[in-house]
Short mmCIF file of C-alpha atoms and ligand atoms in Angstrom, two decimals:
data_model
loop_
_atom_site.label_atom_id
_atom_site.label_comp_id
_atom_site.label_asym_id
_atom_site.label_seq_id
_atom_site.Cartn_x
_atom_site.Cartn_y
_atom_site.Cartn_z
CA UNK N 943 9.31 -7.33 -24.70
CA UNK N 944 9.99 -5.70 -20.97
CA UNK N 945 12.45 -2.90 -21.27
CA UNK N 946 14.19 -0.92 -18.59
CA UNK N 947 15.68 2.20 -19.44
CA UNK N 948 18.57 3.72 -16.95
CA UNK N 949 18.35 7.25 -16.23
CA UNK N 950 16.08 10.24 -14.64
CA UNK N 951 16.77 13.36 -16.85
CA UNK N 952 15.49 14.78 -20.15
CA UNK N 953 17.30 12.61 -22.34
CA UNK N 954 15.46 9.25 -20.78
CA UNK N 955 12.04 11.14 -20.61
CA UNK N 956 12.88 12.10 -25.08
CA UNK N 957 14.37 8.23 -25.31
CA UNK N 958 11.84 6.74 -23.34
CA UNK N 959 9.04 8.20 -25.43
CA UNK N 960 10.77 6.83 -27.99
CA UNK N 961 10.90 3.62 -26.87
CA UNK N 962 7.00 3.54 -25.38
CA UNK N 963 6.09 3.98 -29.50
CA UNK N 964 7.88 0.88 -30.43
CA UNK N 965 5.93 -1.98 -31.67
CA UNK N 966 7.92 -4.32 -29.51
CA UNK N 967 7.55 -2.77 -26.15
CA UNK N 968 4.81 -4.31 -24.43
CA UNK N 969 6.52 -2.49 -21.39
CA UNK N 970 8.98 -0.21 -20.31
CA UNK N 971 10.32 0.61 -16.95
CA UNK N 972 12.26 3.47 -15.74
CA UNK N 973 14.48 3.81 -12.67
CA UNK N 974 14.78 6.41 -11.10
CA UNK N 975 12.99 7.87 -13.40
CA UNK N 976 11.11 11.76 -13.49
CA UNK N 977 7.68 12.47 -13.54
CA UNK N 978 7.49 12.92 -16.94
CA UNK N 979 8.61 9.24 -17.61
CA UNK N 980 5.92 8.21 -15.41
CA UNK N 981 3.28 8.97 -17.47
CA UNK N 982 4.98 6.67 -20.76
CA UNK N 983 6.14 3.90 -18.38
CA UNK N 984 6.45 2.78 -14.63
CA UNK N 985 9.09 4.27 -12.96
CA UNK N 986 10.93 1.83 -10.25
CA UNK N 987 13.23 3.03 -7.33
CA UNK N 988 16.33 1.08 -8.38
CA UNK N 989 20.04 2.06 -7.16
CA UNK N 990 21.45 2.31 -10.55
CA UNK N 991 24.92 1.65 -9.37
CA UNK N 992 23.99 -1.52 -7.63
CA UNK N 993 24.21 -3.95 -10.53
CA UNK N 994 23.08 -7.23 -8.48
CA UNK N 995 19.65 -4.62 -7.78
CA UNK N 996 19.31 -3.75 -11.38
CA UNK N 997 20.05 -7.52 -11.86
CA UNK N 998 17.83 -9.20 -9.75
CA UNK N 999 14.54 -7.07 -10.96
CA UNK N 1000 15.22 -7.60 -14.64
CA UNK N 1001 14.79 -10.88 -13.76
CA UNK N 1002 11.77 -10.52 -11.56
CA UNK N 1003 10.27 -8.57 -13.69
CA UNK N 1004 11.45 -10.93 -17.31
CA UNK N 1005 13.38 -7.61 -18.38
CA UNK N 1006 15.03 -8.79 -21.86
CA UNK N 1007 16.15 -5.58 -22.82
CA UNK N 1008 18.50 -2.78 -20.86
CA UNK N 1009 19.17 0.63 -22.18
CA UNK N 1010 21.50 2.57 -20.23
CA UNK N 1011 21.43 6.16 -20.03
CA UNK N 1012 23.69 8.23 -18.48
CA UNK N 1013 27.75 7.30 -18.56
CA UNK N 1014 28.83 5.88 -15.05
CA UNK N 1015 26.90 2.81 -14.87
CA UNK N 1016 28.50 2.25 -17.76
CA UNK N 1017 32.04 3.55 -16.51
CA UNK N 1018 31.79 1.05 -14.02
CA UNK N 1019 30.74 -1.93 -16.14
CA UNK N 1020 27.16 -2.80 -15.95
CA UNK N 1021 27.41 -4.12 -19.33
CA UNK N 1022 30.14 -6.61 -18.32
CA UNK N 1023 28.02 -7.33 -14.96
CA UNK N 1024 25.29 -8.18 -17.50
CA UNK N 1025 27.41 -10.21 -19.92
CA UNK N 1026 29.52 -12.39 -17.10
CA UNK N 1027 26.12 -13.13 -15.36
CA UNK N 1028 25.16 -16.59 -16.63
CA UNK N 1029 21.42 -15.73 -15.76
CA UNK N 1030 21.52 -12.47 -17.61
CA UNK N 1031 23.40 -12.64 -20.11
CA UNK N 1032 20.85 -13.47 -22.55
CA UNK N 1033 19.10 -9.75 -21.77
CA UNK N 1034 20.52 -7.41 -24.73
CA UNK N 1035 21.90 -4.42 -23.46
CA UNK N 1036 22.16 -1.15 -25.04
CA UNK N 1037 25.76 0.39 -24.05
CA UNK N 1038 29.59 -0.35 -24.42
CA UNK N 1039 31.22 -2.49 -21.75
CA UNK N 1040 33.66 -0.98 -19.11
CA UNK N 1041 36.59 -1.42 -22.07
CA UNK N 1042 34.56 0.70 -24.79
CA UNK N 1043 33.12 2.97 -21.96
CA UNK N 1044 36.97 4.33 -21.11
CA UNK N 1045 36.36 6.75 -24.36
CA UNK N 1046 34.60 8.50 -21.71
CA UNK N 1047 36.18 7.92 -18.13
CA UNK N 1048 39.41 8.24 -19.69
CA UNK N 1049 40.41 11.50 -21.50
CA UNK N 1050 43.87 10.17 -22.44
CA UNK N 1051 42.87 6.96 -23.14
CA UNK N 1052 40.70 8.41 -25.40
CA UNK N 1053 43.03 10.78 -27.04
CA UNK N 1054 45.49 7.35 -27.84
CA UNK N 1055 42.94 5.59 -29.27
CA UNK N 1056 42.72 9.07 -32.06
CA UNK N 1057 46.09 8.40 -32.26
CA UNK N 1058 46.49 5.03 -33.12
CA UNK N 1059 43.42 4.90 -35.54
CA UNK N 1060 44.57 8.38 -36.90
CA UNK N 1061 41.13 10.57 -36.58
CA UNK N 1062 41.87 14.25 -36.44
CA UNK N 1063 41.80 15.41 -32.70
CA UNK N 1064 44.23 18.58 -31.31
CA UNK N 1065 47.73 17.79 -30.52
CA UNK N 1066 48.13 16.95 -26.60
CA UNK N 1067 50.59 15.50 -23.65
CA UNK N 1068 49.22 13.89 -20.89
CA UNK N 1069 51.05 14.69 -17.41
CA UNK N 1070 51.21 13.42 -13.85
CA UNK N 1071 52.21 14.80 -10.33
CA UNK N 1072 55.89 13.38 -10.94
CA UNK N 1073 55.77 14.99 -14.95
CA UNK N 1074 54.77 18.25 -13.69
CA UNK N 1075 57.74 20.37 -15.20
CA UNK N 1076 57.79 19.02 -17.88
CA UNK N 1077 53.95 19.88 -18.19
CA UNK N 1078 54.90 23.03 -17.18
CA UNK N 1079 57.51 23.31 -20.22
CA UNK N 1080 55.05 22.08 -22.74
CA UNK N 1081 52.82 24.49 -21.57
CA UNK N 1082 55.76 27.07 -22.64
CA UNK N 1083 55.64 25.65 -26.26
CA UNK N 1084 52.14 26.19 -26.76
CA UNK N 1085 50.20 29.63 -27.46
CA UNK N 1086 47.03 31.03 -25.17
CA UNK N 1087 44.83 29.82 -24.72
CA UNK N 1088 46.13 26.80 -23.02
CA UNK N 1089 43.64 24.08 -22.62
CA UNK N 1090 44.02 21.47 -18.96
CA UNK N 1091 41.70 18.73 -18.76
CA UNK N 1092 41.21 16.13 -15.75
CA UNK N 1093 41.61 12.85 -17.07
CA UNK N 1094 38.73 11.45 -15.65
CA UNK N 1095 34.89 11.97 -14.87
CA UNK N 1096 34.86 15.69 -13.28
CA UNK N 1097 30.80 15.88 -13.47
CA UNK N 1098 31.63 18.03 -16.55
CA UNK N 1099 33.61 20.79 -14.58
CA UNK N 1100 37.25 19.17 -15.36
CA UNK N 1101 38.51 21.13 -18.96
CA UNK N 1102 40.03 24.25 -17.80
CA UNK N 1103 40.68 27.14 -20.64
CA UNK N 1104 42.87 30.01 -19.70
CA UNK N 1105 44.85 32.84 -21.41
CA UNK N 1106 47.00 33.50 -18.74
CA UNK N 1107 50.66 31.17 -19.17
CA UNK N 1108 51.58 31.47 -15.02
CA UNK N 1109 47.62 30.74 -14.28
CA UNK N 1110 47.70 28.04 -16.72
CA UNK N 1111 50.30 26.59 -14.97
CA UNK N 1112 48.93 27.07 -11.30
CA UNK N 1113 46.18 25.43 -12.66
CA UNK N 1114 48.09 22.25 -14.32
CA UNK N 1115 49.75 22.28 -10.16
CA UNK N 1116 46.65 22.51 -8.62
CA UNK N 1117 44.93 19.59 -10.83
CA UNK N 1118 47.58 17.27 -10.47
CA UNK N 1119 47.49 18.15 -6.44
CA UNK N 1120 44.10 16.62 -6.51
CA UNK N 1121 41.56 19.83 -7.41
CA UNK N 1122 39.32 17.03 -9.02
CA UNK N 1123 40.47 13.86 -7.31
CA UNK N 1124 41.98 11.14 -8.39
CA UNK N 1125 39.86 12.13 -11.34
CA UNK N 1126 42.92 14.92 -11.96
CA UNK N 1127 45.83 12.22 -10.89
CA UNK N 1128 46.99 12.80 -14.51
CA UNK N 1129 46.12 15.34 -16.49
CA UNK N 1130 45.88 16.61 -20.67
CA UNK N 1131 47.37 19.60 -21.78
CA UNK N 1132 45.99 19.77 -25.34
CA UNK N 1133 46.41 22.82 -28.24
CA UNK N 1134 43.53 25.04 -28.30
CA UNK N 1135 40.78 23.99 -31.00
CA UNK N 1136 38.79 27.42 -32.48
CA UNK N 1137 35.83 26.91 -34.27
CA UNK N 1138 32.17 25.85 -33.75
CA UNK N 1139 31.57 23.28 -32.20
CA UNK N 1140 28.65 20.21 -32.55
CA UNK N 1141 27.69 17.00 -31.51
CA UNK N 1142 26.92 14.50 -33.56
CA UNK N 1143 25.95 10.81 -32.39
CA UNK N 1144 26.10 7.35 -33.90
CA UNK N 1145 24.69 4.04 -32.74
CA UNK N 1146 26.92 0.98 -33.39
CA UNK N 1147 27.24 -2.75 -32.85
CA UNK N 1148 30.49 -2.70 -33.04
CA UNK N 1149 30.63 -3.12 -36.45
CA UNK N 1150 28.73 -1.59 -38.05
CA UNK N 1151 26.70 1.65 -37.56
CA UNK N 1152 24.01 4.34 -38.05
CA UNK N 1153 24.90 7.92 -37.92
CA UNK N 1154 22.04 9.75 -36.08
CA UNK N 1155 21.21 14.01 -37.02
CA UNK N 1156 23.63 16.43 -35.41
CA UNK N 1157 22.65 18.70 -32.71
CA UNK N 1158 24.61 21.54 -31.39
CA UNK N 1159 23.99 22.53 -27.36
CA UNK N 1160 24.00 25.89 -25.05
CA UNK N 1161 26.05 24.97 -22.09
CA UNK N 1162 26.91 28.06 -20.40
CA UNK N 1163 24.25 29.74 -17.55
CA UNK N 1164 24.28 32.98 -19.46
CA UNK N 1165 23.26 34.61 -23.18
CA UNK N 1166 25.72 35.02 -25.29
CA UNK N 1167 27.55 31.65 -23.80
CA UNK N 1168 28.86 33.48 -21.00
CA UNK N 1169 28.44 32.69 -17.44
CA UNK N 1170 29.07 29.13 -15.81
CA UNK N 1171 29.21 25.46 -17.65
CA UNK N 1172 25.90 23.97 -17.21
CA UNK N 1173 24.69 20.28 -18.40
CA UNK N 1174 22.97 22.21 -21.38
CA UNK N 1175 20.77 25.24 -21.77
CA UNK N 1176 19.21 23.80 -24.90
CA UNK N 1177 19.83 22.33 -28.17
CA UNK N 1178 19.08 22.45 -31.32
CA UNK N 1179 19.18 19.38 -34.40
CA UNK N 1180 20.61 19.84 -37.20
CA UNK N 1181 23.07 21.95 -37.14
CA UNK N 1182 22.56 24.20 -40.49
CA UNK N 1183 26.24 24.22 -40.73
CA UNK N 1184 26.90 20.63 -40.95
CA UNK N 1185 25.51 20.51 -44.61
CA UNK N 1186 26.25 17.34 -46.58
CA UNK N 1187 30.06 18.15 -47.58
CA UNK N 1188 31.09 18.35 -43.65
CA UNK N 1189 29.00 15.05 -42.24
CA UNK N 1190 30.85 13.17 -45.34
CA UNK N 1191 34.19 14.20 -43.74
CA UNK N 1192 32.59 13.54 -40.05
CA UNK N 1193 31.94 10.28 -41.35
CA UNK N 1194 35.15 9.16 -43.64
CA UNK N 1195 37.90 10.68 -41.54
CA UNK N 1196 36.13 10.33 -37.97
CA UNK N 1197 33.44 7.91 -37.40
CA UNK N 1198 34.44 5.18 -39.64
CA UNK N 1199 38.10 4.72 -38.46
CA UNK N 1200 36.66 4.92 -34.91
CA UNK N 1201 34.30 1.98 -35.58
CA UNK N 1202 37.00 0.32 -37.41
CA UNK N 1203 39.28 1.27 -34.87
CA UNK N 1204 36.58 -0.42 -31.77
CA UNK N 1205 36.55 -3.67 -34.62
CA UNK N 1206 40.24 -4.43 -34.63
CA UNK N 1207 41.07 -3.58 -30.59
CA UNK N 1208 38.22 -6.31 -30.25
CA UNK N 1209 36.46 -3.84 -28.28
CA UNK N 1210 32.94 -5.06 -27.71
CA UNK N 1211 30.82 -1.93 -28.47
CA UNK N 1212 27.21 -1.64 -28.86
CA UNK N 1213 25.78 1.62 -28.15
CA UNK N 1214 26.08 5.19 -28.34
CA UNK N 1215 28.65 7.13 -29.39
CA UNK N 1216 28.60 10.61 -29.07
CA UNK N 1217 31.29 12.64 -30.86
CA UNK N 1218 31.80 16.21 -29.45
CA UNK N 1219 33.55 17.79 -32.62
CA UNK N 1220 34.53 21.35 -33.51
CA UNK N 1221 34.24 22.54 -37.30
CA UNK N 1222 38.06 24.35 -37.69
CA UNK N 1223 37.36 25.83 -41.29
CA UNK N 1224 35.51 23.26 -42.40
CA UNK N 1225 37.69 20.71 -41.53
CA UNK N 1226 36.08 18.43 -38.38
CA UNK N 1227 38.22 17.65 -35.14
CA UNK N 1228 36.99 15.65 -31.85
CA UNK N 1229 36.84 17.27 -29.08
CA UNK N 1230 35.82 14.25 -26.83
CA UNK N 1231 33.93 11.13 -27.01
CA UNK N 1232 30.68 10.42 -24.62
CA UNK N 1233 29.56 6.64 -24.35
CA UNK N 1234 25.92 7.71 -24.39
CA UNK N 1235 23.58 10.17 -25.85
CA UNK N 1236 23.98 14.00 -25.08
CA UNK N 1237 21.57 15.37 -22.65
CA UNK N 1238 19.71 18.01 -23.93
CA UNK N 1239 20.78 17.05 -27.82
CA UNK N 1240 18.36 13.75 -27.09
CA UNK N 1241 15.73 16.16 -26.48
CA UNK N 1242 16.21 17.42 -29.88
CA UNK N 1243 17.60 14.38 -31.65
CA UNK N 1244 15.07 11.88 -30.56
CA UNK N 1245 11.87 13.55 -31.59
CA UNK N 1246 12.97 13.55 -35.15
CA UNK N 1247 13.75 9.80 -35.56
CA UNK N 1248 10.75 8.27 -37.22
CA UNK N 1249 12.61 4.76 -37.21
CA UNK N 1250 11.29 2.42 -34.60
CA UNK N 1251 13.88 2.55 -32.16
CA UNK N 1252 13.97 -0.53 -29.91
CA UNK N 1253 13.95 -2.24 -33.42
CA UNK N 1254 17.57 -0.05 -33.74
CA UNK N 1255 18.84 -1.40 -30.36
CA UNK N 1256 17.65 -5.23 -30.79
CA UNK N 1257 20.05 -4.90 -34.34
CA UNK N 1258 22.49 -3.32 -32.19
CA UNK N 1259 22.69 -5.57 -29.09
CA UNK N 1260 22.56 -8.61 -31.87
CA UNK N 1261 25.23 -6.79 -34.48
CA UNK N 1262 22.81 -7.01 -37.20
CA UNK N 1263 22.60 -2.92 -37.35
CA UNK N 1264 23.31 -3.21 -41.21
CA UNK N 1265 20.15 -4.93 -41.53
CA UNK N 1266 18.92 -0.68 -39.91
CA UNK N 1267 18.25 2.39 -42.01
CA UNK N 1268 17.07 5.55 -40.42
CA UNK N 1269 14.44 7.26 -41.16
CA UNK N 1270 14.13 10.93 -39.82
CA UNK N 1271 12.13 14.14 -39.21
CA UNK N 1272 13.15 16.33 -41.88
CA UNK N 1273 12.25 19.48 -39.89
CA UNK N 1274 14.29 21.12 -37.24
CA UNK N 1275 14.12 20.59 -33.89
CA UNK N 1276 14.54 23.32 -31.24
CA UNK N 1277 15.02 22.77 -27.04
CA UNK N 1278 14.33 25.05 -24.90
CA UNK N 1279 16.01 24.07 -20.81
CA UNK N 1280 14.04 25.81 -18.02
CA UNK N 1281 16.15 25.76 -14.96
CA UNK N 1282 15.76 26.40 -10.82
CA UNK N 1283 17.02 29.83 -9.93
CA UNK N 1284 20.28 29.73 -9.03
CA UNK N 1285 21.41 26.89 -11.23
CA UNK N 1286 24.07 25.65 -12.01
CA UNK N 1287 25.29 26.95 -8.59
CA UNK N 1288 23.10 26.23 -5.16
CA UNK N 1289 19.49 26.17 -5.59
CA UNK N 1290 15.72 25.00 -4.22
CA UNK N 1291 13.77 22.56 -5.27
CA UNK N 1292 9.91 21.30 -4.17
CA UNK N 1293 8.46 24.73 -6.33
CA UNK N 1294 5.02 23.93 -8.15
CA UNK N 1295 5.53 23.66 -11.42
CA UNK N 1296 2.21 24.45 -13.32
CA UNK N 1297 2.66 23.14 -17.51
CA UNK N 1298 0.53 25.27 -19.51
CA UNK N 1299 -1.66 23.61 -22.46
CA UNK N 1300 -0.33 21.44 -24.45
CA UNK N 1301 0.03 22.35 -28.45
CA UNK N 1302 1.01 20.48 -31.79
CA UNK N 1303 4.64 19.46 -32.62
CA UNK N 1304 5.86 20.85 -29.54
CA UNK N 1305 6.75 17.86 -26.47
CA UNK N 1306 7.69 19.01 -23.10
CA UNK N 1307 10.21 16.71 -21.27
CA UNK N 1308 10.83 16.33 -17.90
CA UNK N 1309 14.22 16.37 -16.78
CA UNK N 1310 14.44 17.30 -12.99
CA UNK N 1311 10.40 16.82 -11.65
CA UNK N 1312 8.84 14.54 -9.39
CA UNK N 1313 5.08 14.40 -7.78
CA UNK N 1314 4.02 15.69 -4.37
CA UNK N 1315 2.30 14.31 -1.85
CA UNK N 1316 -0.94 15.54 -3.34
CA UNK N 1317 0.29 14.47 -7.15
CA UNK N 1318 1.11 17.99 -7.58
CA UNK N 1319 4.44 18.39 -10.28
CA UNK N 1320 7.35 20.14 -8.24
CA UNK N 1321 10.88 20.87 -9.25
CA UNK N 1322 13.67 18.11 -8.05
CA UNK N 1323 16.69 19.01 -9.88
CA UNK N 1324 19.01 22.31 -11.47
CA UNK N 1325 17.88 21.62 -15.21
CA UNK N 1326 13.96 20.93 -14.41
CA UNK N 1327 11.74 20.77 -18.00
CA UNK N 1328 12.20 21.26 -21.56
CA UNK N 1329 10.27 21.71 -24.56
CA UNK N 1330 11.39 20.94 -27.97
CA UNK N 1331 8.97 22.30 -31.16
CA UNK N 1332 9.56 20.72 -34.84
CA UNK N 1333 8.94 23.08 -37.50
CA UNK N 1334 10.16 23.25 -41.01
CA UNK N 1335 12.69 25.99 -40.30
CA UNK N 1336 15.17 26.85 -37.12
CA UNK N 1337 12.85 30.32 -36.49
CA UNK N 1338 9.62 28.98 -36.55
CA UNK N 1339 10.77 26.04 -34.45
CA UNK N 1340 12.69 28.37 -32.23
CA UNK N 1341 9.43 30.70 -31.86
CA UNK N 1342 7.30 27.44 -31.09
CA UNK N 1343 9.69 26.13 -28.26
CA UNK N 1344 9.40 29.62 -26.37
CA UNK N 1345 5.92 30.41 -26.72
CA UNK N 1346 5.59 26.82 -24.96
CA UNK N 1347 8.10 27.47 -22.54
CA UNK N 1348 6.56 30.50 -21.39
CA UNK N 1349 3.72 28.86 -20.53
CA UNK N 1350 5.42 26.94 -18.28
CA UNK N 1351 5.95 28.75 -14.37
CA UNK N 1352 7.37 28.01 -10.84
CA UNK N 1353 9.39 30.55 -9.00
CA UNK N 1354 12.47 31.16 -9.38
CA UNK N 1355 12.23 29.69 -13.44
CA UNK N 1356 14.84 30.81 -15.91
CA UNK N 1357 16.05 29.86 -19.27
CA UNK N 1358 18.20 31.64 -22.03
CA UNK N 1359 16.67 33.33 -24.43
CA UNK N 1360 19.00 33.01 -27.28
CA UNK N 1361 19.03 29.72 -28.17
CA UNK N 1362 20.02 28.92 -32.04
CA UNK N 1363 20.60 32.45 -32.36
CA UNK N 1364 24.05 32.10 -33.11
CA UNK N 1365 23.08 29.66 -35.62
CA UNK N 1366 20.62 32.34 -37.11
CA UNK N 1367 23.23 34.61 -37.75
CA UNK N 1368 25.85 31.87 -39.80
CA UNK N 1369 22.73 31.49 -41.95
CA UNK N 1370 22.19 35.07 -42.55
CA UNK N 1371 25.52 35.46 -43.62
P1 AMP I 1117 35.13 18.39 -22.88
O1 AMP I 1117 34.71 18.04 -21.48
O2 AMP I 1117 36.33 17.68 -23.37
O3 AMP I 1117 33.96 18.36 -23.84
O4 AMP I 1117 35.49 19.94 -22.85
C1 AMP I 1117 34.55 20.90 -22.39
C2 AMP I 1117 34.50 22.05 -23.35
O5 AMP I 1117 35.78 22.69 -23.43
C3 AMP I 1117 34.20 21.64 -24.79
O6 AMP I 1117 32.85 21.51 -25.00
C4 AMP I 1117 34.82 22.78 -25.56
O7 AMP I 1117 33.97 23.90 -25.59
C5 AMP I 1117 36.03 23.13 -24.74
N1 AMP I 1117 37.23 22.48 -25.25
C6 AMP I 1117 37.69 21.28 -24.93
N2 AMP I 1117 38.84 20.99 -25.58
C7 AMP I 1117 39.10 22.06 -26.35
C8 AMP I 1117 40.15 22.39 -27.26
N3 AMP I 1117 41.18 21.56 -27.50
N4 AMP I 1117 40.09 23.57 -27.87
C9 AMP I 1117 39.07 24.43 -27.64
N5 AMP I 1117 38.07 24.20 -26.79
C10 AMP I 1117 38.07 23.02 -26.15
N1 LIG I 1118 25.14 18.19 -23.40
C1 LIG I 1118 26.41 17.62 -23.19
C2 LIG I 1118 26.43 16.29 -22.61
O1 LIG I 1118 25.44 15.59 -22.52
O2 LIG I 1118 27.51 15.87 -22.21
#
């Protein structure tokens, strides 16, 4: 079949691979696209948010399946567009309608739906301009540090941590006077989680589902996590710590009352769900819910699925998925994110990017490249190339993903250069 994927970063170029394997893609289109996904598929100049576009080429181009990448196509209901579309409703699309997709756009939406269905999340109030002393207040019952989060999309900058009480409350003022836009028209004030935190991602139909590895992700600029929020610095899959005894409580107390919980709202889901969790103890809570995969965890998630995937998503779009097992890499996986200079603040972009040899069991994905005028690879985003190694331990893999990445130069190029390392040391000890 013709599929089009949705997306331009990483995780498309690691899912598109993915996808260009499959036994029943005869071929795969990207839009936008990178330059990395131009060399496993075509990549088409479609405006991702204009649904009649995306529409009109699937059927141009007998598209019969649609795999969306990134969140706010899916926000904004492409899904639905898809379903309500006489002509196109028969294409099988891989993502939650607009309904499903609020676990995402909506932080307090989401937080309800742990309530009603009972999965373990931290205790929280949601507040508006008009609630603001009493947000204030609740604030006052809680202990540093106090934890504000924008209830909608904030391009990842709206959770605000701070040990301060009177700056916590500035804050909470300042979010509700519209610091994030309408995005911060109400806002979470929610206990403060401590622990380690990890991703871990399912595929459902709705029904029934698949639990994917775990991966854990870097997303501050500096070593030692410090520094500014970026998309991701790297990731790693699995996570050592999430050993057999933890997933089974992931999976019992979390994941199966939120499929059950999709099942009896009638909430048409089929898709990704990504569960940001942190391990308090040993004892898992969510954090937040994504509608899609993580970007750079696909990077390190992807490579290991042996299963054929685009069999996964026509199960998935037809809510057969317990007809699916997964089969995957036993060996870890280790990413590596080389960024512009400057990143995640301003930066340049059009540098040469010059890719080294290539070497076994490590795959370098493009997140932010395009080609030149004379087909030469130049930089076109913050978070610009990755390279993920599989090896049979975290180290090796580790030590396989740099020595790649070092091979890899434009000016201005940095990455961190402790990835997994905190993970290194939880082994040790
Ligand atoms: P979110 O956008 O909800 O994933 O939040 C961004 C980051 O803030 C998370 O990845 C966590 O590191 C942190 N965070 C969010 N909520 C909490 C919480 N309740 N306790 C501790 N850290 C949190
Ligand atoms: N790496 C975090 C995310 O994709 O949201």
């Amino acid at each position: 079949m013709n599929i089009l994927l949705l997306g331009s970063g990483g995780r498309e170029h690691a899912i598109a691979c993915k996808i260009a394997q499959s036994a029943h893609c005869k071929k795969l289109y990207i839009a936008p696209g990178n330059a990395g996904t131009a060399a496993v598929g075509e990549n088409v100049m479609l405006n991702t948010s204009d649904f009649e576009e995306v529409g009109r080429f699937v059927l141009d181009h007998h598209v019969e399946m649609l795999v969306v990448g990134p969140e706010a196509p899916l926000v904004d209901g492409i899904a639905d567009y898809f379903a309500e579309t006489p002509a196109l409703h028969q294409v099988m699309v891989v993502g939650p309608r607009k309904e499903g997709a609020r676990l995402e756009g909506s932080k307090d939406y989401a937080k309800a739906f742990m309530m009603r269905h009972k999965i373990p999340t931290a205790r929280y109030q949601t507040f508006t301009a008009d609630t603001l002393k009493e947000g204030e207040a609740f604030l006052d019952t809680l202990k540093a540090p106090y934890v504000l989060k924008a209830d909608g999309l904030a391009a990842g900058k709206g959770v605000l941590i701070e040990n301060d009480l009177a700056t916590a409350k500035a804050h909470l003022g300042e979010m509700l006077g519209g610091k994030f836009g309408s995005a911060s028209a109400s806002v979470l004030i929610e206990e403060y989680l401590s622990g380690i935190e990890l991703s871990v991602f399912v595929l459902t139909d709705g029904r029934h589902y698949l639990m994917l590895p775990s991966a854990k992700d870097y997303k501050r600029i500096g070593e030692g996590d410090t520094g500014l929020n970026t998309g991701g610095m790297g990731s790693i899959s699995p996570v050592p710590f999430a050993d057999k005894e933890f997933m089974k409580k992931v999976e019992d107390r979390i994941v199966k009352p939120t499929v059950r919980g999709l099942a009896e709202e009638k909430i048409d889901y089929r898709g990704f769900i990504f569960v940001g969790l942190m391990n308090c103890a040993g004892d898992p809570y969510v954090i937040e819910y994504n509608v899609r995969m993580g970007d750079p965890e696909t990077e390190s998630v992807f490579p290991r699925l042996k299963s054929d995937v685009v069999e996964l998503f026509i199960n998935t779009a037809r809510g057969t998925l317990d007809r699916c097992t997964l089969s995957v890499d036993q060996r870890t996986a280790a990413c590596v994110m080389m960024v512009a200079g400057g990143y995640p603040e301003s930066y340049e972009k059009g540098k040469v990017i010059t890719l080294g040899t290539d070497v076994d069991d490590v795959q370098v994905f493009h997140c932010g490249t395009k080609r030149g005028k004379e087909d030469e690879l130049l930089t076109n985003g913050g978070r610009v190339i990755c390279t993920t190694a599989l090896a049979a331990t975290l180290p090796e893999a580790l030590m396989k993903s740099y020595n790649r990445a070092a091979e890899i130069e434009w000016e201005g190029k940095y990455n961190r250069r402790d990835i997994g390392q905190d993970l290194l040391k939880i082994m040790v000890n």
